[in-house]
Structures are given as C-alpha cells and as structure tokens.
Short mmCIF file of C-alpha atoms and ligand atoms in Angstrom, two decimals:
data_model
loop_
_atom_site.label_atom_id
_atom_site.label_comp_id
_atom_site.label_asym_id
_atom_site.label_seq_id
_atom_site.Cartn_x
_atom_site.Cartn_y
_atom_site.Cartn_z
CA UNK A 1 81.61 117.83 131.49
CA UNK A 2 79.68 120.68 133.04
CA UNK A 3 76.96 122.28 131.10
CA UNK A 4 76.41 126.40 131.64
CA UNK A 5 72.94 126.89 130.37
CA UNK A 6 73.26 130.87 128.94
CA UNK A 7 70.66 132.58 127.96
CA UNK A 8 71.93 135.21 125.17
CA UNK A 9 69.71 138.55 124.77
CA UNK A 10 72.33 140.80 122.01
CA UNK A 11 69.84 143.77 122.03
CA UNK A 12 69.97 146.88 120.36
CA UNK A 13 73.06 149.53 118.57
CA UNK A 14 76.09 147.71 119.87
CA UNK A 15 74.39 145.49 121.48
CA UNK A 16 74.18 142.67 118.52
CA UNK A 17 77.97 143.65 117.85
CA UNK A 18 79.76 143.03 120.74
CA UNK A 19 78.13 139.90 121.60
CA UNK A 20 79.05 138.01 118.44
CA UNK A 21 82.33 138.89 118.62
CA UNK A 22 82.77 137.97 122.72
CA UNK A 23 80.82 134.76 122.20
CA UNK A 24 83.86 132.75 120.94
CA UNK A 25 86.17 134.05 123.87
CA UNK A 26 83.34 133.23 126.33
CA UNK A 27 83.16 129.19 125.15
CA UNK A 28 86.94 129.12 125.12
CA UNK A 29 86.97 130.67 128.77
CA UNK A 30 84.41 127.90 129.80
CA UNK A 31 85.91 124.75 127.50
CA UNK A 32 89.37 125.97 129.34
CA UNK A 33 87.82 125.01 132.72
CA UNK A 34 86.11 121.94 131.41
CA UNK A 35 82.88 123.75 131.40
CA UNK A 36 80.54 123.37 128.11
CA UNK A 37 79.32 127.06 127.73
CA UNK A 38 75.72 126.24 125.62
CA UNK A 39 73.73 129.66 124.75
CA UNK A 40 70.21 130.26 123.34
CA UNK A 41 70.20 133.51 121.85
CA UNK A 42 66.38 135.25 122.19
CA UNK A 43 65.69 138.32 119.85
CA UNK A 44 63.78 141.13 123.01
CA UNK A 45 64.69 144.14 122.30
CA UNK A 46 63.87 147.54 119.95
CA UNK A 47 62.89 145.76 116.92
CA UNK A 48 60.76 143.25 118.55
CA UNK A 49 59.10 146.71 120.49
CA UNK A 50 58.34 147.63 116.79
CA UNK A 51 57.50 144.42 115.24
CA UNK A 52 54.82 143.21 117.99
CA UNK A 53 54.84 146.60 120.56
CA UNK A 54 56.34 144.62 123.06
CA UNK A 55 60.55 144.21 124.07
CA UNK A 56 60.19 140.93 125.26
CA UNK A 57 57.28 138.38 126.01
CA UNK A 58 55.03 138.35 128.80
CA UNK A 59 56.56 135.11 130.34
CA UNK A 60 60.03 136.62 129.86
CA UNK A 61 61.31 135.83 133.76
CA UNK A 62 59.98 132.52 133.55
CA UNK A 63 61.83 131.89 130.38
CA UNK A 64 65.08 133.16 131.76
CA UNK A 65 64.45 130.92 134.84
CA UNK A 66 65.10 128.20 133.29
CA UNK A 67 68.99 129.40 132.27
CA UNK A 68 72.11 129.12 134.55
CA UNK A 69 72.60 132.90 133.58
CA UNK A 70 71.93 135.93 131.16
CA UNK A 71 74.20 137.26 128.94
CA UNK A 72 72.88 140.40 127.95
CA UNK A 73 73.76 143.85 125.18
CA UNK A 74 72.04 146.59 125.88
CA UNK A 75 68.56 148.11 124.79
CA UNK A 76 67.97 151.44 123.39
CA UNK A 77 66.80 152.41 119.64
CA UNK A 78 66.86 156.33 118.72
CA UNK A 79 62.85 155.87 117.26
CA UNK A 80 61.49 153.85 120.40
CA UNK A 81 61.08 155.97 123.58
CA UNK A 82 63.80 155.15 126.15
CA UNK A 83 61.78 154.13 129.06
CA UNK A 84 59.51 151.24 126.65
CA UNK A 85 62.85 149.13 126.34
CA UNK A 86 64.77 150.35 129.93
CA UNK A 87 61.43 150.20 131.80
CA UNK A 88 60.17 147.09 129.31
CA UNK A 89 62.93 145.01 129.71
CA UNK A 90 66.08 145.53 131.64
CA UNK A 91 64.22 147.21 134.79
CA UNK A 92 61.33 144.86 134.67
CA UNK A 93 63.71 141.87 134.52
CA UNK A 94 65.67 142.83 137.30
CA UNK A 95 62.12 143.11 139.39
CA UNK A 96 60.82 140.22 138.51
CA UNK A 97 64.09 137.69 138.68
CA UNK A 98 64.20 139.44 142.44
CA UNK A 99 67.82 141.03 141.26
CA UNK A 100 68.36 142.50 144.37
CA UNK A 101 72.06 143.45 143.70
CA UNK A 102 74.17 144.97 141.05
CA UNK A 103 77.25 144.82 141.29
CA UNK A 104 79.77 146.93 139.78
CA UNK A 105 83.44 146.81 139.56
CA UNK A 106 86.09 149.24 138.45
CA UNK A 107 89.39 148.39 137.71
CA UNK A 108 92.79 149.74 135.98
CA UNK A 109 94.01 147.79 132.75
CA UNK A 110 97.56 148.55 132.50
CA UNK A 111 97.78 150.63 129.09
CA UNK A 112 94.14 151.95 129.61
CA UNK A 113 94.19 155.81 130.15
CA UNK A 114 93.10 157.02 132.85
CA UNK A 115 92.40 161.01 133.14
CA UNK A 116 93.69 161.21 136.47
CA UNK A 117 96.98 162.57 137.19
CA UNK A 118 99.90 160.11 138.24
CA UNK A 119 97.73 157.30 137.01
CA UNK A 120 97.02 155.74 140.44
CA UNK A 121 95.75 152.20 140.76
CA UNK A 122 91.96 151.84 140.93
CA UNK A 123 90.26 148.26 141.83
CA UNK A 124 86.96 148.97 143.84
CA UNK A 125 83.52 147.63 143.61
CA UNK A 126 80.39 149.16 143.96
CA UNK A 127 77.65 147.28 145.52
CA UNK A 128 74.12 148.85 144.68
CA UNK A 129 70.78 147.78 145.84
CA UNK A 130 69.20 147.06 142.37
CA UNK A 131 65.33 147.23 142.59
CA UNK A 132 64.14 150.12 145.08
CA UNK A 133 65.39 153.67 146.24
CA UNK A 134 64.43 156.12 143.91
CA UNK A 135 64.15 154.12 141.29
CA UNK A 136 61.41 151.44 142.14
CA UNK A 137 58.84 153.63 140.35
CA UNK A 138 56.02 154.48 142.75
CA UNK A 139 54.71 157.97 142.25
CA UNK A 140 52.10 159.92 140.16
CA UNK A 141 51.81 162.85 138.16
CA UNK A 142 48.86 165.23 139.50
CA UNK A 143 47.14 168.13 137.50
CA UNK A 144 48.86 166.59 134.20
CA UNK A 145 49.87 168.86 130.93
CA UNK A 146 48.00 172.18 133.65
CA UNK A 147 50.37 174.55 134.66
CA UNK A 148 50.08 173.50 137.73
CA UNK A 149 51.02 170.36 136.94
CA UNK A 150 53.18 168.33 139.91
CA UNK A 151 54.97 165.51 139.97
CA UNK A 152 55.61 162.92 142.93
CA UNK A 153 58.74 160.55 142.63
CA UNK A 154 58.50 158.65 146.01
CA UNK A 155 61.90 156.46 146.93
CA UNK A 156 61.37 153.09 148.83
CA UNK A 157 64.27 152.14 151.23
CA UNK A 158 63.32 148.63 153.38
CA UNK A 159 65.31 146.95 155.86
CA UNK A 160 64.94 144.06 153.99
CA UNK A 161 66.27 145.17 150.42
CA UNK A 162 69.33 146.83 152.47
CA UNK A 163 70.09 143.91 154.30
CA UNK A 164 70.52 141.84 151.07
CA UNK A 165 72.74 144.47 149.77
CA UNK A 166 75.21 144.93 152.45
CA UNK A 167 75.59 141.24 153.29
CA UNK A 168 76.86 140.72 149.90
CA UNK A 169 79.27 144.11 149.86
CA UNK A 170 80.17 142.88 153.43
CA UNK A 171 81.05 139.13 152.25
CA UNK A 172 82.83 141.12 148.75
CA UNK A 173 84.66 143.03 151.04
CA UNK A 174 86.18 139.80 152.91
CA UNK A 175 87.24 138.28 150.07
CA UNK A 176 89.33 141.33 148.57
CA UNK A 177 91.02 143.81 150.67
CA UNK A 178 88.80 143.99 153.66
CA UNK A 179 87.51 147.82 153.62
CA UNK A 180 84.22 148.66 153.05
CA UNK A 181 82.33 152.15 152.84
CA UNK A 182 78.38 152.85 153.21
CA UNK A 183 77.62 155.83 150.59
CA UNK A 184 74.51 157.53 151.50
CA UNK A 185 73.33 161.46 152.46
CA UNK A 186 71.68 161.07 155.73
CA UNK A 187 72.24 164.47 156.66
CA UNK A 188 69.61 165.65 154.11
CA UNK A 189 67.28 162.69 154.37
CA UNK A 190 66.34 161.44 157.13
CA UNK A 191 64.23 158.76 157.05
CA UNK A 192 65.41 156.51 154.09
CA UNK A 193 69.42 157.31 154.72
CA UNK A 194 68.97 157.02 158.41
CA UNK A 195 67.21 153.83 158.02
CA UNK A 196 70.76 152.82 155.65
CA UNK A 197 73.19 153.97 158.78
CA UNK A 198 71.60 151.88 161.48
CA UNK A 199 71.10 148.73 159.04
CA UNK A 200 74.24 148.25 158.01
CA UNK A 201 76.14 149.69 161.15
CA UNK A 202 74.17 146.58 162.76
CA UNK A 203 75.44 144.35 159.91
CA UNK A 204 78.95 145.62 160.33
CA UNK A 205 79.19 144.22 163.74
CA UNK A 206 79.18 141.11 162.31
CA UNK A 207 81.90 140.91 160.15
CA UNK A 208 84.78 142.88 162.43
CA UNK A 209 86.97 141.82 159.89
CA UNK A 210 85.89 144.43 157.51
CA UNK A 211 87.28 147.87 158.45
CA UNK A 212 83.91 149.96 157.91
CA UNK A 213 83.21 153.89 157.19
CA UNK A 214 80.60 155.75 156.25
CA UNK A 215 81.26 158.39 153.57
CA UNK A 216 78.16 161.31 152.15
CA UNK A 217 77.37 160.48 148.47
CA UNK A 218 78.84 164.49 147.28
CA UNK A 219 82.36 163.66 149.91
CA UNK A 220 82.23 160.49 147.78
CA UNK A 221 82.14 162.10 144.65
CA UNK A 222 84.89 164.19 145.62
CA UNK A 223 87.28 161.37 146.73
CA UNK A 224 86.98 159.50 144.02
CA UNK A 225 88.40 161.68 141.44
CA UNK A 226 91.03 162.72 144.77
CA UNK A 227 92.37 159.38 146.06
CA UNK A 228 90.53 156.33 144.56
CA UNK A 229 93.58 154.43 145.53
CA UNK A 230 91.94 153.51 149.10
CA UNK A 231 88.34 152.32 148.08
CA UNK A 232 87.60 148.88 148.13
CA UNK A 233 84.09 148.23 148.34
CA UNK A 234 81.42 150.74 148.40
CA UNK A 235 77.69 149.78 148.91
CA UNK A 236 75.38 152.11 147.82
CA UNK A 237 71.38 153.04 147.12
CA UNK A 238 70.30 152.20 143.75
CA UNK A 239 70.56 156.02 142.48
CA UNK A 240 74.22 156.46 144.05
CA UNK A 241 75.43 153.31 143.12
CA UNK A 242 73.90 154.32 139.34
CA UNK A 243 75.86 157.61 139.17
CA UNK A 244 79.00 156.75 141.36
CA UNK A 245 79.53 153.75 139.35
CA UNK A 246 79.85 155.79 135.88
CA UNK A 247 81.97 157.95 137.36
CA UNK A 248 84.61 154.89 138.64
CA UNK A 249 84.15 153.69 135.01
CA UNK A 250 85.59 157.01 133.55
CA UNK A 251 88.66 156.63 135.85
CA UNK A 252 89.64 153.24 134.25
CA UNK A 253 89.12 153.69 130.52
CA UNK A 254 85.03 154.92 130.00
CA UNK A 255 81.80 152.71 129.62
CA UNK A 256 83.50 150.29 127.08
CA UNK A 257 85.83 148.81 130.17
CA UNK A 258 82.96 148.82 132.84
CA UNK A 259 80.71 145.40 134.04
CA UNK A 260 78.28 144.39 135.65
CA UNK A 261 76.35 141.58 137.37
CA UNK A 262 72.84 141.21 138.77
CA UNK A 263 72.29 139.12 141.03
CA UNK A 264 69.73 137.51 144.04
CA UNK A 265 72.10 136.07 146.46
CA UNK A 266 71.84 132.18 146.44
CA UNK A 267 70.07 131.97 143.06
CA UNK A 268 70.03 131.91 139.76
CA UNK A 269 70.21 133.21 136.50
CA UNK A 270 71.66 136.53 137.28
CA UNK A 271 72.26 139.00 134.52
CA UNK A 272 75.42 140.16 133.43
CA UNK A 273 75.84 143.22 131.50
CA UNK A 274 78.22 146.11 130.38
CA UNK A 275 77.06 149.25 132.43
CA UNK A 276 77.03 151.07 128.54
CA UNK A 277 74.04 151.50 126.55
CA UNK A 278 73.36 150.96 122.82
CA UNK A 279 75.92 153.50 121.59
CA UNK A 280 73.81 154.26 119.04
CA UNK A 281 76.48 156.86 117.46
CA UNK A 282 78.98 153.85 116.91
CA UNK A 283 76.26 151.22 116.10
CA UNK A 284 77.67 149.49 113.00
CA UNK A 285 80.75 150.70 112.26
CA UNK A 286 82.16 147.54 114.48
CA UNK A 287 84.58 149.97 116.59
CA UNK A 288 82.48 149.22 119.73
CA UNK A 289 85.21 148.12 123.11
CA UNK A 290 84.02 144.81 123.74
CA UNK A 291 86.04 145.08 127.05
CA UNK A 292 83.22 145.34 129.35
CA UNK A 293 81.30 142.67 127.83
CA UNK A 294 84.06 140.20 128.01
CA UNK A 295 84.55 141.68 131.98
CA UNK A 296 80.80 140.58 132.35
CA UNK A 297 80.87 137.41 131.31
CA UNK A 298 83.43 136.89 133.66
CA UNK A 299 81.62 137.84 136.49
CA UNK A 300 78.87 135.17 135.10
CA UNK A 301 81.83 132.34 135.84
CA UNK A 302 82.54 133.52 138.92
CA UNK A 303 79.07 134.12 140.38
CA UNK A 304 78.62 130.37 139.01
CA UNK A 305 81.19 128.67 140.76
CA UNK A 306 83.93 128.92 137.89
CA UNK A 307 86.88 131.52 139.30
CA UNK A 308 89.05 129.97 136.94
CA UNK A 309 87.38 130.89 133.62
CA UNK A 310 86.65 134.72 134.77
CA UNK A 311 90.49 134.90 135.67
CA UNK A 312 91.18 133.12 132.10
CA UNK A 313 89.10 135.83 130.93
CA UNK A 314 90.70 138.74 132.85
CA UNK A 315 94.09 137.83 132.46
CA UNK A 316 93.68 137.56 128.54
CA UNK A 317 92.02 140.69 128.23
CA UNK A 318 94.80 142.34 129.78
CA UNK A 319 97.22 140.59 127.90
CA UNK A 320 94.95 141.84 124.52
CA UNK A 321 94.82 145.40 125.90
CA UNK A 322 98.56 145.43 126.93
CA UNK A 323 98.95 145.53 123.16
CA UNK A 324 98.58 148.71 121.51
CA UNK A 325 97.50 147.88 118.46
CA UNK A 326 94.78 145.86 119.96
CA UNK A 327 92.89 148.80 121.53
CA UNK A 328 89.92 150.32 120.78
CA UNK A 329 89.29 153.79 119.38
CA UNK A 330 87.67 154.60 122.84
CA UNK A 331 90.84 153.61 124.79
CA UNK A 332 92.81 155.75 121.92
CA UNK A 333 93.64 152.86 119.39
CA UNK A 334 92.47 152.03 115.98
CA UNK A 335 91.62 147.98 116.49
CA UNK A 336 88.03 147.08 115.91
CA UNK A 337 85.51 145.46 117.84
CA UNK A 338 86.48 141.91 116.01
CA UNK A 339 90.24 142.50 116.66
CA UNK A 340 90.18 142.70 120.12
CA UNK A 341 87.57 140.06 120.85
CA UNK A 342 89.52 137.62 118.93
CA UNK A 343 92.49 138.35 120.30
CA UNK A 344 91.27 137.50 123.60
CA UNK A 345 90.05 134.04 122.43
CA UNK A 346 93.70 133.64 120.96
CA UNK A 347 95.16 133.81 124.39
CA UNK A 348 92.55 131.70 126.07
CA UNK A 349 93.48 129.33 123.18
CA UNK A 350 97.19 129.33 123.24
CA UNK A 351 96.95 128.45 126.67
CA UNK A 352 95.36 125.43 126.44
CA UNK A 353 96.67 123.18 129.03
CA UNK A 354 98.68 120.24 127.47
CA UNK A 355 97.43 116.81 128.60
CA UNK A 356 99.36 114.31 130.87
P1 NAI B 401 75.68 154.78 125.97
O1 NAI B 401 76.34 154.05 127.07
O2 NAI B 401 75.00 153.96 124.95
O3 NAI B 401 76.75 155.73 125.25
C1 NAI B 401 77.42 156.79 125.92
C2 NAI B 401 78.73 157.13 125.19
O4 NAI B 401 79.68 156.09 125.43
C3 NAI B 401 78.55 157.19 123.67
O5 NAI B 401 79.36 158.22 123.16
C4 NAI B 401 79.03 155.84 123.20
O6 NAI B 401 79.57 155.86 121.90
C5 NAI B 401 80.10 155.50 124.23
N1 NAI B 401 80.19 154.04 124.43
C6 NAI B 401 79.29 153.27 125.08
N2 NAI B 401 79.67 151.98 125.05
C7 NAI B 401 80.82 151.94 124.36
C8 NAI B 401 81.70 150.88 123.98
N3 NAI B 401 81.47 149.59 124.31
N4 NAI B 401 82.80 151.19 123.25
C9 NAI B 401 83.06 152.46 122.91
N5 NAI B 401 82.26 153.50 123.25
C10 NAI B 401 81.15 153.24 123.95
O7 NAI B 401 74.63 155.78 126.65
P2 NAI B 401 73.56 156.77 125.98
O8 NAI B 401 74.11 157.34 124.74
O9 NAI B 401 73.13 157.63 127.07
O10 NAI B 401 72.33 155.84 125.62
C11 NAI B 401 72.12 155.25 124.34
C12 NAI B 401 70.94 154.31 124.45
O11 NAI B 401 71.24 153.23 125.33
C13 NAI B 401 69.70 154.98 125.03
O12 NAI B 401 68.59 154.52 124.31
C14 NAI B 401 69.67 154.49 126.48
O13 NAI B 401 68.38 154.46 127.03
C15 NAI B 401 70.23 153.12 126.32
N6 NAI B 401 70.83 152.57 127.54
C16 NAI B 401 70.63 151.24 127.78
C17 NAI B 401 71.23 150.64 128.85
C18 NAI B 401 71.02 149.18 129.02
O14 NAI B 401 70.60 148.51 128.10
N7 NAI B 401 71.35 148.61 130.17
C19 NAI B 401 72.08 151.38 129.79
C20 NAI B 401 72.28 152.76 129.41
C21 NAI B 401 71.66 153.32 128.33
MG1 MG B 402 73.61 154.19 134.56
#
C-alpha cells in the first residue's frame, strides 16, 4: 500500500477546527484509493509566536521537505500583528519551498448560493505566480515617522517566475476546457505587464490547442461578476490573482467553499490551503464551512498522482452539500463544522468498493 507522508500545520481561529474534523474524510479519501494517508501534525502558528516569539522554527522548509505534502489552517491571532504570522510563516514558506504557483479554483456546488442572478455555472481556475510581483517584499521606508515620510513598494516581474506560471495555466488549460486568459494592466505599466504579454504570448504558441486572450485586470473584474460562464483558466500576477481569486470565491458560496494549492512544478511537498483566514469572529463556536479545506486536500491527491481520491472527495462533498440540512451557516444552513465533515467521510465510507 502507498504511503502519503502529510505534514499537518492546524494553525490559528478556525484553523485547529476545521482540520480535526476534515482529517477523518481525508484518510477515508486516501484508504478508498489504496493509499495510507499518515500525518504529523506540527504546532507553528500564533501561540507558538507568543510562547517562543517565533511562528515556526528556523529549519521549518527543511522539515516540510521531508513530507509528500502540507496540509495547512490558516494563521492569524487578533493580539499578534498580522504580518509576524503571514510574513513568518505562510509567505516565508512559500519562498523558501520555491512555491512558484498558487493555484486557485472556483467552482459551483449545486445548492450553494450564488449572488449572481440566474445562477450561472462557474468552474474556472486561477493560476497566480506565488512568490514575486508586488508582493515579493523589496522596498524601504525613507524619512520614517517625519512628515515627509515616503514609502517605496517595488514589484519584481522575471521571465523566469512567469514562465513557470503560464506553463502550468497553459498545461491546466489542456486538461479542462481548453481556454485560457492572461490578466494583467499593461496599459498602465509598462515594463512589468509588458514583460507578462510577450512571455506568455511566446508560450502560447506552443500549445495552439489552448484558445488564448488577453483580458486588463479592471475588464476582468467586470466580467466576472457579468458572464463568468466563459472563463476557464486565468493566469495572473501574484496581486491579481490575490484579489480576482476572492472575488470568484464569492460567486460560488464565499471563503468557506474556496481552495488552494501551492505548488513548484515537478516537486514536492506543495501546500494546500483554504484561501480563508483564521475567522477569528467564528473561532470556537465549531460553525466554521469546512468545504474549502476538504476542496484542498483534494487538490493534495491530485497534484500527487491520486485523481481518484480528490474526485472521491469532490463528489462526496457535493453529495453532503446537496443536503440542506448539512450546510453551513455561511452557505445559509444551521449544520456545524462536525456535521458536514462527517458527513463527507460517511459517503466516502458507504462507498467502499466491495471485494471480488
Ligand atoms: P478571514 O478569511 O479569516 O475571514 C473573512 C470572513 O469570512 C469572516 O467574516 C469569516 O467569518 C468568514 N469566513 C472565513 N472562513 C470561513 C469558513 N471556513 N466558514 C465560514 N466563514 C468563514 O479573513 P480576515 O478576517 O481578513 O482575517 C482574519 C485573520 O486571518 C487575520 O489575522 C489575517 O491576517 C489572517 N489570514 C490568514 C490567511 C492564511 O493563513 N493563509 C489568509 C487570510 C487571512
Ligand atoms: Mg487573499
């Protein structure tokens, strides 16, 4: 029997939550594809922050190197300063593992709400280039706490780090519905944005299997509240894809039903995550949607060779969320965290496959 080596990291708020209640579900999923799912579960976080000033340990990548994957919560305690736990653990991670890649999918539940009119269809995926743009933290703050004081915020955009990124939209794009739109705003900037157009316009030549457009980021915004119907796969800079990406989780449901994996093409661990924070105002009342955890551990079987336990996964989630009385309080219900997690492990159960 396969082993999946997972490393577990529950986090902060709903963080700790959610992730006892999806581990069950997530053995079942593997045990159903003869996979043994084993998990170590390591305590970074907020309270280690305020127990020994630190979220996680120095050697933290090298630890996680040693896992198939990451299964991770989400970081973020009300008396710790945001950017210690984002910046000192989640960001730093995805630097150091060389998590090029998030990726991001959005997809309609039947019997999730949607607050778009005629309830259209959504299933895209947003491909976002995970550890530069304006996010990869170069910049300084000159005349500090003066009046005069000025701050610098400098983006990074290399050929390299977009290459990466639209190889893998390009080769996500082949394997669902072959359409694929670059999301930038080259008509403002012209040096980064440009440098996006002719990189992946040269990529696209490759793969003329892939109908390819390019869209502005604020058209974007616009169509995807208009006619998300269309979009397939949309590759983006790390701040787009960051913004664009909530905004395609709000059409299927909110954070609660929104994923995500992170990932360095051809290796591993990558992490997988719900795009949600901490929720610290639900933390412990166990009403947290575990949806989006259960969606990310899916992705972690499929990035790891197992299609067949994500779809397991998938298929009983919908199944579970198909049920009223086994949704959330975000999605409009009154079933706890617990409720729906375990009826997703049901399923996966009760389908066990009878032996010949
Ligand atoms: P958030 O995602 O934690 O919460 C936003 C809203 O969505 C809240 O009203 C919350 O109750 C709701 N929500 C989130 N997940 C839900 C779920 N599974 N089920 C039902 N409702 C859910 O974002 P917020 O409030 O901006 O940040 C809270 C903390 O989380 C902050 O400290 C922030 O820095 C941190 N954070 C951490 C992230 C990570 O660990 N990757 C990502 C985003 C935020
Ligand atoms: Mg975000």
């Amino acid at each position: 029997m396969r082993t999946l080596q997972v490393a577990v990291i529950p986090g902060d708020g709903i963080g700790p939550e959610i992730t006892s209640a999806c581990l069950p579900a997530v053995v079942t999923a593997g045990a159903r594809s003869s996979v043994q799912v084993e998990t170590t579960v390591l305590d970074w976080g907020g309270d280690r922050y305020l127990r020994l000033g630190a979220a996680m340990p120095e050697d933290a990548a090298a630890q996680l190197r040693n896992f198939d994957a990451v299964l991770f919560g989400a970081v973020g305690r009300p008396d710790v300063p945001d950017h210690e736990l984002v910046w000192g653990l989640i960001i730093r991670l995805r630097q150091e593992l060389g998590l090029a890649v998030n990726l991001r999918p959005a997809r309609s539940f039947p019997g999730v709400p949607t607050p778009l009119r005629g309830n259209p269809h959504i299933d895209l995926l947003v491909v976002r280039e995970n550890t530069e743009g304006e996010y990869v933290g170069a910049g300084g703050l000159a005349h500090a706490h003066t009046p005069e004081e000025t701050a610098l915020e400098v983006s990074v955009h290399s050929r390299r780090a977009i290459e990466t990124a639209a190889r893998v939209a390009f080769d996500a794009a082949q394997r669902r519905r072959g359409h694929l739109t670059l999301v930038t705003k080259s008509n403002a900037m012209r040096f980064g944005y440009l440098l996006w157009d002719r990189v992946v316009d040269q990529i696209a030549a490759e793969y003329p299997d892939v109908a390819y457009e390019r869209v502005l980021v604020d058209a974007m915004a616009a169509r995807l509240v208009q006619r998300p119907e269309g979009l397939d796969v949309l590759l983006c800079s790390n701040l787009f894809g960051d913004v664009l990406s909530d905004l395609a989780a709000a059409l299927v449901g909110g954070l609660g039903m929104a994923p995500s994996a992170n990932v360095r093409p051809g290796h591993t661990p990558g992490i997988f995550e719900p795009v949600h924070g901490s929720a610290p105002d639900i933390a412990g009342q166990g009403s947290a949607n575990p949806s989006a955890y259960l969606l990310s551990a899916a992705m972690m079987f499929e990035q790891n060779g197992l299609p067949g336990a994500a779809d397991d996964l998938r298929q009983s989630l919908a199944s579970a969320l198909d049920a009223p009385r086994l949704r959330t309080r975000d999605l409009g219900g009154t079933a706890s965290t617990d409720q729906l997690a375990r009826a997703v492990c049901d399923r996966l159960g009760d389908h066990q496959e009878v032996p010949a």
